[in-house]
Tab-separated table of N, CA and C in Angstrom:
chain	number	residue	atom	x	y	z
A	11	MET	N	-53.042	75.301	-9.768
A	11	MET	CA	-51.610	74.984	-9.798
A	11	MET	C	-51.391	73.589	-10.349
A	12	ALA	N	-50.341	73.431	-11.082
A	12	ALA	CA	-49.987	72.199	-11.792
A	12	ALA	C	-51.065	71.844	-12.803
A	13	ASN	N	-50.866	70.775	-13.501
A	13	ASN	CA	-51.686	70.345	-14.629
A	13	ASN	C	-51.583	71.297	-15.816
A	14	GLU	N	-50.803	72.388	-15.692
A	14	GLU	CA	-50.598	73.271	-16.819
A	14	GLU	C	-49.780	72.542	-17.884
A	15	LEU	N	-49.975	72.948	-19.132
A	15	LEU	CA	-49.260	72.341	-20.251
A	15	LEU	C	-48.015	73.172	-20.562
A	16	ILE	N	-46.867	72.503	-20.583
A	16	ILE	CA	-45.600	73.183	-20.848
A	16	ILE	C	-44.964	72.596	-22.101
A	17	LEU	N	-44.645	73.472	-23.040
A	17	LEU	CA	-43.953	73.080	-24.265
A	17	LEU	C	-42.458	73.212	-24.023
A	18	ILE	N	-41.742	72.099	-24.148
A	18	ILE	CA	-40.286	72.079	-23.979
A	18	ILE	C	-39.654	72.077	-25.369
A	19	VAL	N	-38.918	73.138	-25.695
A	19	VAL	CA	-38.223	73.217	-26.980
A	19	VAL	C	-36.740	73.071	-26.678
A	20	GLU	N	-36.204	71.900	-26.957
A	20	GLU	CA	-34.836	71.558	-26.554
A	20	GLU	C	-34.320	70.480	-27.500
A	21	ASP	N	-33.148	70.712	-28.107
A	21	ASP	CA	-32.615	69.736	-29.061
A	21	ASP	C	-31.844	68.605	-28.403
A	22	ASN	N	-31.392	68.788	-27.168
A	22	ASN	CA	-30.625	67.753	-26.479
A	22	ASN	C	-31.582	66.801	-25.760
A	23	GLU	N	-31.532	65.540	-26.157
A	23	GLU	CA	-32.474	64.552	-25.627
A	23	GLU	C	-32.399	64.411	-24.105
A	24	LYS	N	-31.177	64.428	-23.544
A	24	LYS	CA	-31.027	64.284	-22.086
A	24	LYS	C	-31.634	65.480	-21.347
A	25	ASN	N	-31.385	66.684	-21.864
A	25	ASN	CA	-31.959	67.880	-21.226
A	25	ASN	C	-33.481	67.874	-21.337
A	26	ARG	N	-33.977	67.443	-22.487
A	26	ARG	CA	-35.427	67.378	-22.701
A	26	ARG	C	-36.058	66.384	-21.734
A	27	LYS	N	-35.435	65.214	-21.599
A	27	LYS	CA	-35.953	64.183	-20.695
A	27	LYS	C	-35.917	64.663	-19.244
A	28	LEU	N	-34.827	65.310	-18.850
A	28	LEU	CA	-34.707	65.820	-17.483
A	28	LEU	C	-35.820	66.824	-17.193
A	29	ALA	N	-35.998	67.789	-18.094
A	29	ALA	CA	-37.050	68.792	-17.907
A	29	ALA	C	-38.417	68.119	-17.846
A	30	ARG	N	-38.681	67.214	-18.776
A	30	ARG	CA	-39.965	66.499	-18.819
A	30	ARG	C	-40.212	65.741	-17.509
A	31	ASP	N	-39.203	64.996	-17.060
A	31	ASP	CA	-39.366	64.187	-15.848
A	31	ASP	C	-39.645	65.057	-14.625
A	32	ILE	N	-38.895	66.137	-14.466
A	32	ILE	CA	-39.103	67.040	-13.323
A	32	ILE	C	-40.505	67.639	-13.392
A	33	LEU	N	-40.878	68.141	-14.561
A	33	LEU	CA	-42.178	68.803	-14.702
A	33	LEU	C	-43.331	67.832	-14.462
A	34	GLN	N	-43.214	66.626	-14.999
A	34	GLN	CA	-44.300	65.654	-14.824
A	34	GLN	C	-44.432	65.211	-13.368
A	35	VAL	N	-43.308	65.056	-12.677
A	35	VAL	CA	-43.355	64.708	-11.254
A	35	VAL	C	-44.068	65.806	-10.463
A	36	LYS	N	-43.890	67.059	-10.905
A	36	LYS	CA	-44.529	68.198	-10.228
A	36	LYS	C	-45.980	68.405	-10.672
A	37	GLY	N	-46.474	67.525	-11.548
A	37	GLY	CA	-47.879	67.574	-11.920
A	37	GLY	C	-48.196	68.344	-13.184
A	38	TYR	N	-47.166	68.780	-13.909
A	38	TYR	CA	-47.394	69.490	-15.165
A	38	TYR	C	-47.526	68.479	-16.303
A	39	ARG	N	-48.239	68.873	-17.337
A	39	ARG	CA	-48.290	68.102	-18.578
A	39	ARG	C	-47.258	68.703	-19.515
A	40	THR	N	-46.635	67.872	-20.349
A	40	THR	CA	-45.590	68.378	-21.240
A	40	THR	C	-45.800	67.906	-22.673
A	41	ILE	N	-45.367	68.756	-23.588
A	41	ILE	CA	-45.198	68.390	-24.987
A	41	ILE	C	-43.814	68.871	-25.376
A	42	GLU	N	-43.262	68.284	-26.426
A	42	GLU	CA	-41.863	68.563	-26.734
A	42	GLU	C	-41.621	68.809	-28.208
A	43	ALA	N	-40.590	69.612	-28.464
A	43	ALA	CA	-40.111	69.861	-29.823
A	43	ALA	C	-38.593	69.902	-29.777
A	44	GLU	N	-37.963	69.336	-30.812
A	44	GLU	CA	-36.503	69.321	-30.879
A	44	GLU	C	-35.933	70.548	-31.566
A	45	THR	N	-36.778	71.295	-32.276
A	45	THR	CA	-36.304	72.484	-32.986
A	45	THR	C	-37.258	73.646	-32.722
A	46	ALA	N	-36.751	74.846	-32.936
A	46	ALA	CA	-37.587	76.040	-32.789
A	46	ALA	C	-38.746	75.984	-33.780
A	47	GLU	N	-38.450	75.548	-34.997
A	47	GLU	CA	-39.483	75.473	-36.029
A	47	GLU	C	-40.619	74.547	-35.596
A	48	ALA	N	-40.274	73.381	-35.036
A	48	ALA	CA	-41.300	72.440	-34.575
A	48	ALA	C	-42.072	73.041	-33.399
A	49	GLY	N	-41.382	73.750	-32.533
A	49	GLY	CA	-42.030	74.409	-31.402
A	49	GLY	C	-43.011	75.474	-31.859
A	50	LEU	N	-42.605	76.234	-32.886
A	50	LEU	CA	-43.485	77.283	-33.419
A	50	LEU	C	-44.732	76.693	-34.075
A	51	GLU	N	-44.600	75.481	-34.583
A	51	GLU	CA	-45.742	74.799	-35.178
A	51	GLU	C	-46.695	74.282	-34.091
A	52	LEU	N	-46.116	73.763	-33.013
A	52	LEU	CA	-46.916	73.196	-31.923
A	52	LEU	C	-47.636	74.257	-31.088
A	53	ALA	N	-46.971	75.376	-30.829
A	53	ALA	CA	-47.499	76.375	-29.891
A	53	ALA	C	-48.923	76.837	-30.211
A	54	PRO	N	-49.234	77.267	-31.434
A	54	PRO	CA	-50.608	77.723	-31.672
A	54	PRO	C	-51.635	76.594	-31.660
A	55	LYS	N	-51.200	75.363	-31.979
A	55	LYS	CA	-52.117	74.210	-31.982
A	55	LYS	C	-52.447	73.762	-30.564
A	56	GLU	N	-51.424	73.698	-29.720
A	56	GLU	CA	-51.571	73.129	-28.374
A	56	GLU	C	-51.862	74.181	-27.309
A	57	ASN	N	-51.578	75.444	-27.606
A	57	ASN	CA	-51.792	76.550	-26.677
A	57	ASN	C	-51.245	76.258	-25.275
A	58	PRO	N	-49.929	76.038	-25.175
A	58	PRO	CA	-49.348	75.728	-23.860
A	58	PRO	C	-49.463	76.915	-22.901
A	59	ASP	N	-49.397	76.618	-21.609
A	59	ASP	CA	-49.426	77.661	-20.585
A	59	ASP	C	-48.056	78.313	-20.429
A	60	LEU	N	-47.015	77.615	-20.908
A	60	LEU	CA	-45.642	78.088	-20.779
A	60	LEU	C	-44.787	77.401	-21.843
A	61	VAL	N	-43.788	78.124	-22.346
A	61	VAL	CA	-42.798	77.522	-23.243
A	61	VAL	C	-41.434	77.600	-22.555
A	62	LEU	N	-40.746	76.472	-22.509
A	62	LEU	CA	-39.380	76.389	-22.003
A	62	LEU	C	-38.496	76.290	-23.243
A	63	MET	N	-37.769	77.363	-23.566
A	63	MET	CA	-37.082	77.488	-24.854
A	63	MET	C	-35.568	77.466	-24.709
A	64	ASP	N	-34.939	76.451	-25.302
A	64	ASP	CA	-33.482	76.442	-25.390
A	64	ASP	C	-33.063	77.611	-26.281
A	65	ILE	N	-31.877	78.137	-26.076
A	65	ILE	CA	-31.395	79.249	-26.892
A	65	ILE	C	-30.589	78.725	-28.079
A	66	GLN	N	-29.668	77.806	-27.818
A	66	GLN	CA	-28.824	77.246	-28.881
A	66	GLN	C	-29.531	76.048	-29.511
A	67	LEU	N	-30.243	76.311	-30.603
A	67	LEU	CA	-30.973	75.260	-31.307
A	67	LEU	C	-30.451	75.157	-32.731
A	68	PRO	N	-30.587	73.975	-33.359
A	68	PRO	CA	-30.209	73.883	-34.778
A	68	PRO	C	-31.195	74.710	-35.595
A	69	GLY	N	-30.734	75.321	-36.662
A	69	GLY	CA	-31.632	76.164	-37.461
A	69	GLY	C	-31.896	77.462	-36.720
A	70	MET	N	-33.164	77.785	-36.557
A	70	MET	CA	-33.560	79.007	-35.857
A	70	MET	C	-33.201	78.885	-34.371
A	71	ASN	N	-32.617	79.949	-33.778
A	71	ASN	CA	-32.281	79.883	-32.357
A	71	ASN	C	-33.483	80.310	-31.501
A	72	GLY	N	-33.338	80.163	-30.191
A	72	GLY	CA	-34.438	80.460	-29.272
A	72	GLY	C	-34.850	81.920	-29.258
A	73	ILE	N	-33.912	82.832	-29.461
A	73	ILE	CA	-34.240	84.264	-29.477
A	73	ILE	C	-35.079	84.589	-30.718
A	74	GLN	N	-34.693	84.014	-31.862
A	74	GLN	CA	-35.485	84.205	-33.086
A	74	GLN	C	-36.880	83.606	-32.935
A	75	ALA	N	-36.942	82.438	-32.298
A	75	ALA	CA	-38.234	81.779	-32.094
A	75	ALA	C	-39.128	82.610	-31.172
A	76	LEU	N	-38.544	83.190	-30.125
A	76	LEU	CA	-39.316	84.045	-29.219
A	76	LEU	C	-39.927	85.213	-29.997
A	77	LYS	N	-39.135	85.809	-30.868
A	77	LYS	CA	-39.620	86.934	-31.680
A	77	LYS	C	-40.848	86.510	-32.488
A	78	LYS	N	-40.793	85.321	-33.080
A	78	LYS	CA	-41.919	84.808	-33.875
A	78	LYS	C	-43.141	84.554	-32.987
A	79	LEU	N	-42.914	83.997	-31.796
A	79	LEU	CA	-44.033	83.759	-30.874
A	79	LEU	C	-44.708	85.074	-30.510
A	80	ARG	N	-43.899	86.106	-30.262
A	80	ARG	CA	-44.434	87.420	-29.871
A	80	ARG	C	-45.144	88.136	-31.027
A	81	GLU	N	-44.751	87.810	-32.259
A	81	GLU	CA	-45.381	88.435	-33.430
A	81	GLU	C	-46.762	87.859	-33.723
A	82	SER	N	-47.020	86.637	-33.252
A	82	SER	CA	-48.278	85.972	-33.560
A	82	SER	C	-49.337	86.251	-32.503
A	83	GLU	N	-50.509	86.633	-32.962
A	83	GLU	CA	-51.638	86.889	-32.056
A	83	GLU	C	-51.938	85.664	-31.192
A	84	ALA	N	-51.816	84.473	-31.794
A	84	ALA	CA	-52.173	83.227	-31.106
A	84	ALA	C	-51.218	82.867	-29.969
A	85	THR	N	-49.967	83.314	-30.062
A	85	THR	CA	-48.965	82.884	-29.075
A	85	THR	C	-48.329	84.034	-28.298
A	86	ARG	N	-48.721	85.256	-28.594
A	86	ARG	CA	-48.103	86.446	-28.004
A	86	ARG	C	-48.090	86.430	-26.474
A	87	ALA	N	-49.178	85.970	-25.863
A	87	ALA	CA	-49.327	86.064	-24.408
A	87	ALA	C	-48.730	84.882	-23.638
A	88	ILE	N	-48.216	83.878	-24.338
A	88	ILE	CA	-47.655	82.704	-23.653
A	88	ILE	C	-46.318	83.089	-23.020
A	89	PRO	N	-46.160	82.861	-21.709
A	89	PRO	CA	-44.852	83.136	-21.095
A	89	PRO	C	-43.793	82.193	-21.666
A	90	VAL	N	-42.596	82.715	-21.883
A	90	VAL	CA	-41.502	81.920	-22.430
A	90	VAL	C	-40.274	82.086	-21.534
A	91	LEU	N	-39.764	80.958	-21.044
A	91	LEU	CA	-38.541	80.961	-20.240
A	91	LEU	C	-37.379	80.509	-21.100
A	92	ALA	N	-36.267	81.223	-21.019
A	92	ALA	CA	-35.036	80.783	-21.675
A	92	ALA	C	-34.479	79.620	-20.867
A	93	PHE	N	-34.085	78.561	-21.548
A	93	PHE	CA	-33.546	77.353	-20.913
A	93	PHE	C	-32.173	77.152	-21.529
A	94	THR	N	-31.126	77.600	-20.834
A	94	THR	CA	-29.840	77.700	-21.515
A	94	THR	C	-28.622	77.503	-20.631
A	95	ALA	N	-27.545	77.062	-21.272
A	95	ALA	CA	-26.253	76.956	-20.602
A	95	ALA	C	-25.469	78.264	-20.742
A	96	SER	N	-26.005	79.227	-21.495
A	96	SER	CA	-25.348	80.535	-21.669
A	96	SER	C	-25.631	81.393	-20.434
A	97	VAL	N	-24.780	81.286	-19.440
A	97	VAL	CA	-25.079	81.933	-18.157
A	97	VAL	C	-24.145	83.096	-17.821
A	98	MET	N	-23.295	83.491	-18.759
A	98	MET	CA	-22.442	84.649	-18.507
A	98	MET	C	-23.330	85.889	-18.417
A	99	PRO	N	-22.944	86.889	-17.611
A	99	PRO	CA	-23.799	88.075	-17.449
A	99	PRO	C	-24.219	88.724	-18.761
A	100	GLN	N	-23.292	88.822	-19.734
A	100	GLN	CA	-23.680	89.453	-21.001
A	100	GLN	C	-24.684	88.592	-21.770
A	101	ASP	N	-24.562	87.250	-21.673
A	101	ASP	CA	-25.535	86.357	-22.319
A	101	ASP	C	-26.904	86.552	-21.688
A	102	ARG	N	-26.906	86.589	-20.366
A	102	ARG	CA	-28.161	86.742	-19.638
A	102	ARG	C	-28.842	88.069	-19.980
A	103	ARG	N	-28.056	89.144	-20.062
A	103	ARG	CA	-28.609	90.456	-20.440
A	103	ARG	C	-29.222	90.409	-21.832
A	104	GLU	N	-28.503	89.791	-22.773
A	104	GLU	CA	-29.002	89.696	-24.150
A	104	GLU	C	-30.298	88.881	-24.203
A	105	ILE	N	-30.321	87.770	-23.486
A	105	ILE	CA	-31.491	86.887	-23.480
A	105	ILE	C	-32.694	87.591	-22.854
A	106	MET	N	-32.488	88.193	-21.695
A	106	MET	CA	-33.603	88.876	-21.024
A	106	MET	C	-34.019	90.120	-21.816
A	107	GLY	N	-33.056	90.766	-22.453
A	107	GLY	CA	-33.350	91.925	-23.281
A	107	GLY	C	-34.186	91.570	-24.508
A	108	ALA	N	-34.115	90.314	-24.928
A	108	ALA	CA	-34.887	89.852	-26.086
A	108	ALA	C	-36.370	89.704	-25.745
A	109	GLY	N	-36.689	89.705	-24.449
A	109	GLY	CA	-38.095	89.661	-24.057
A	109	GLY	C	-38.559	88.370	-23.403
A	110	PHE	N	-37.628	87.528	-22.991
A	110	PHE	CA	-38.031	86.315	-22.274
A	110	PHE	C	-38.641	86.683	-20.931
A	111	ASP	N	-39.524	85.845	-20.444
A	111	ASP	CA	-40.200	86.099	-19.169
A	111	ASP	C	-39.387	85.619	-17.978
A	112	GLY	N	-38.320	84.897	-18.242
A	112	GLY	CA	-37.474	84.395	-17.173
A	112	GLY	C	-36.339	83.593	-17.764
A	113	PHE	N	-35.510	83.046	-16.886
A	113	PHE	CA	-34.256	82.428	-17.284
A	113	PHE	C	-34.030	81.201	-16.410
A	114	VAL	N	-33.780	80.059	-17.022
A	114	VAL	CA	-33.447	78.840	-16.283
A	114	VAL	C	-32.104	78.347	-16.808
A	115	ALA	N	-31.137	78.254	-15.915
A	115	ALA	CA	-29.785	77.853	-16.311
A	115	ALA	C	-29.646	76.340	-16.378
A	116	LYS	N	-28.783	75.912	-17.306
A	116	LYS	CA	-28.351	74.515	-17.361
A	116	LYS	C	-26.888	74.506	-16.958
A	117	PRO	N	-26.392	73.527	-16.224
A	117	PRO	CA	-27.160	72.385	-15.722
A	117	PRO	C	-28.238	72.823	-14.728
A	118	VAL	N	-29.282	72.035	-14.668
A	118	VAL	CA	-30.466	72.366	-13.891
A	118	VAL	C	-30.210	72.248	-12.389
A	119	ASN	N	-30.578	73.299	-11.661
A	119	ASN	CA	-30.658	73.254	-10.206
A	119	ASN	C	-32.143	73.009	-9.939
A	120	LEU	N	-32.465	71.872	-9.363
A	120	LEU	CA	-33.856	71.441	-9.211
A	120	LEU	C	-34.740	72.497	-8.558
A	121	LYS	N	-34.285	73.040	-7.442
A	121	LYS	CA	-35.092	74.019	-6.703
A	121	LYS	C	-35.322	75.286	-7.543
A	122	GLU	N	-34.255	75.788	-8.178
A	122	GLU	CA	-34.375	76.991	-9.002
A	122	GLU	C	-35.246	76.742	-10.231
A	123	PHE	N	-35.104	75.566	-10.827
A	123	PHE	CA	-35.892	75.203	-12.010
A	123	PHE	C	-37.384	75.203	-11.676
A	124	VAL	N	-37.751	74.496	-10.619
A	124	VAL	CA	-39.153	74.394	-10.209
A	124	VAL	C	-39.703	75.772	-9.820
A	125	ALA	N	-38.893	76.563	-9.115
A	125	ALA	CA	-39.330	77.902	-8.696
A	125	ALA	C	-39.545	78.809	-9.909
A	126	ALA	N	-38.658	78.737	-10.899
A	126	ALA	CA	-38.790	79.578	-12.100
A	126	ALA	C	-40.044	79.215	-12.884
A	127	ILE	N	-40.339	77.925	-12.975
A	127	ILE	CA	-41.550	77.467	-13.677
A	127	ILE	C	-42.782	77.984	-12.943
A	128	ALA	N	-42.822	77.785	-11.634
A	128	ALA	CA	-43.968	78.227	-10.835
A	128	ALA	C	-44.166	79.735	-10.947
A	129	LYS	N	-43.077	80.481	-10.881
A	129	LYS	CA	-43.154	81.942	-10.972
A	129	LYS	C	-43.705	82.364	-12.347
A	130	ALA	N	-43.202	81.761	-13.407
A	130	ALA	CA	-43.648	82.111	-14.758
A	130	ALA	C	-45.129	81.809	-14.957
A	131	LEU	N	-45.621	80.807	-14.255
A	131	LEU	CA	-47.034	80.426	-14.361
A	131	LEU	C	-47.907	81.150	-13.340
A	132	GLY	N	-47.264	81.984	-12.508
A	132	GLY	CA	-48.023	82.705	-11.483
A	132	GLY	C	-48.412	81.824	-10.305
A	133	ASN	N	-47.637	80.763	-10.081
A	133	ASN	CA	-47.928	79.805	-9.013
A	133	ASN	C	-46.926	79.861	-7.878
A	134	GLU	N	-46.337	81.008	-7.643
A	134	GLU	CA	-45.355	81.105	-6.568
A	134	GLU	C	-46.009	80.793	-5.232
A	135	PRO	N	-45.330	80.018	-4.402
A	135	PRO	CA	-45.895	79.767	-3.068
A	135	PRO	C	-45.926	81.058	-2.255
A	136	ALA	N	-46.774	81.112	-1.275
A	136	ALA	CA	-46.875	82.302	-0.415
A	136	ALA	C	-45.510	82.619	0.169
A	137	GLY	N	-45.147	83.888	0.176
A	137	GLY	CA	-43.856	84.287	0.725
A	137	GLY	C	-42.714	84.156	-0.264
A	138	GLY	N	-43.023	84.063	-1.562
A	138	GLY	CA	-41.953	83.906	-2.551
A	138	GLY	C	-41.563	82.460	-2.639
A	139	GLY	N	-40.475	82.126	-3.298
A	139	GLY	CA	-40.222	80.712	-3.401
A	139	GLY	C	-38.839	80.349	-3.217
């Protein structure tokens, strides 16, 4: 548990810093990309244990990036969590229907954020989280 490497793909500097700070305090290592394209370049090189993917990104969006990750042999098995402010039920259905392994809403609820990361990494505490 912890020390896993998490790739944060997020164009908003404040959201990226918040995610990084929370994850590092919890013992995770982080790398970051501001665009989906940069994230797609980093993922096969760094082989993260998890990708935290914003949906609304400049250029390629998070759903398109997920599709590319799933198409590549090198990154297919990496769990990917949607990290988004799009929290309406239809948005959530579309995002989860695209094949994300989980969903983390913005603004961040600390307890839910940490629990979603742990669950995606298979680190849920005994009795759920």
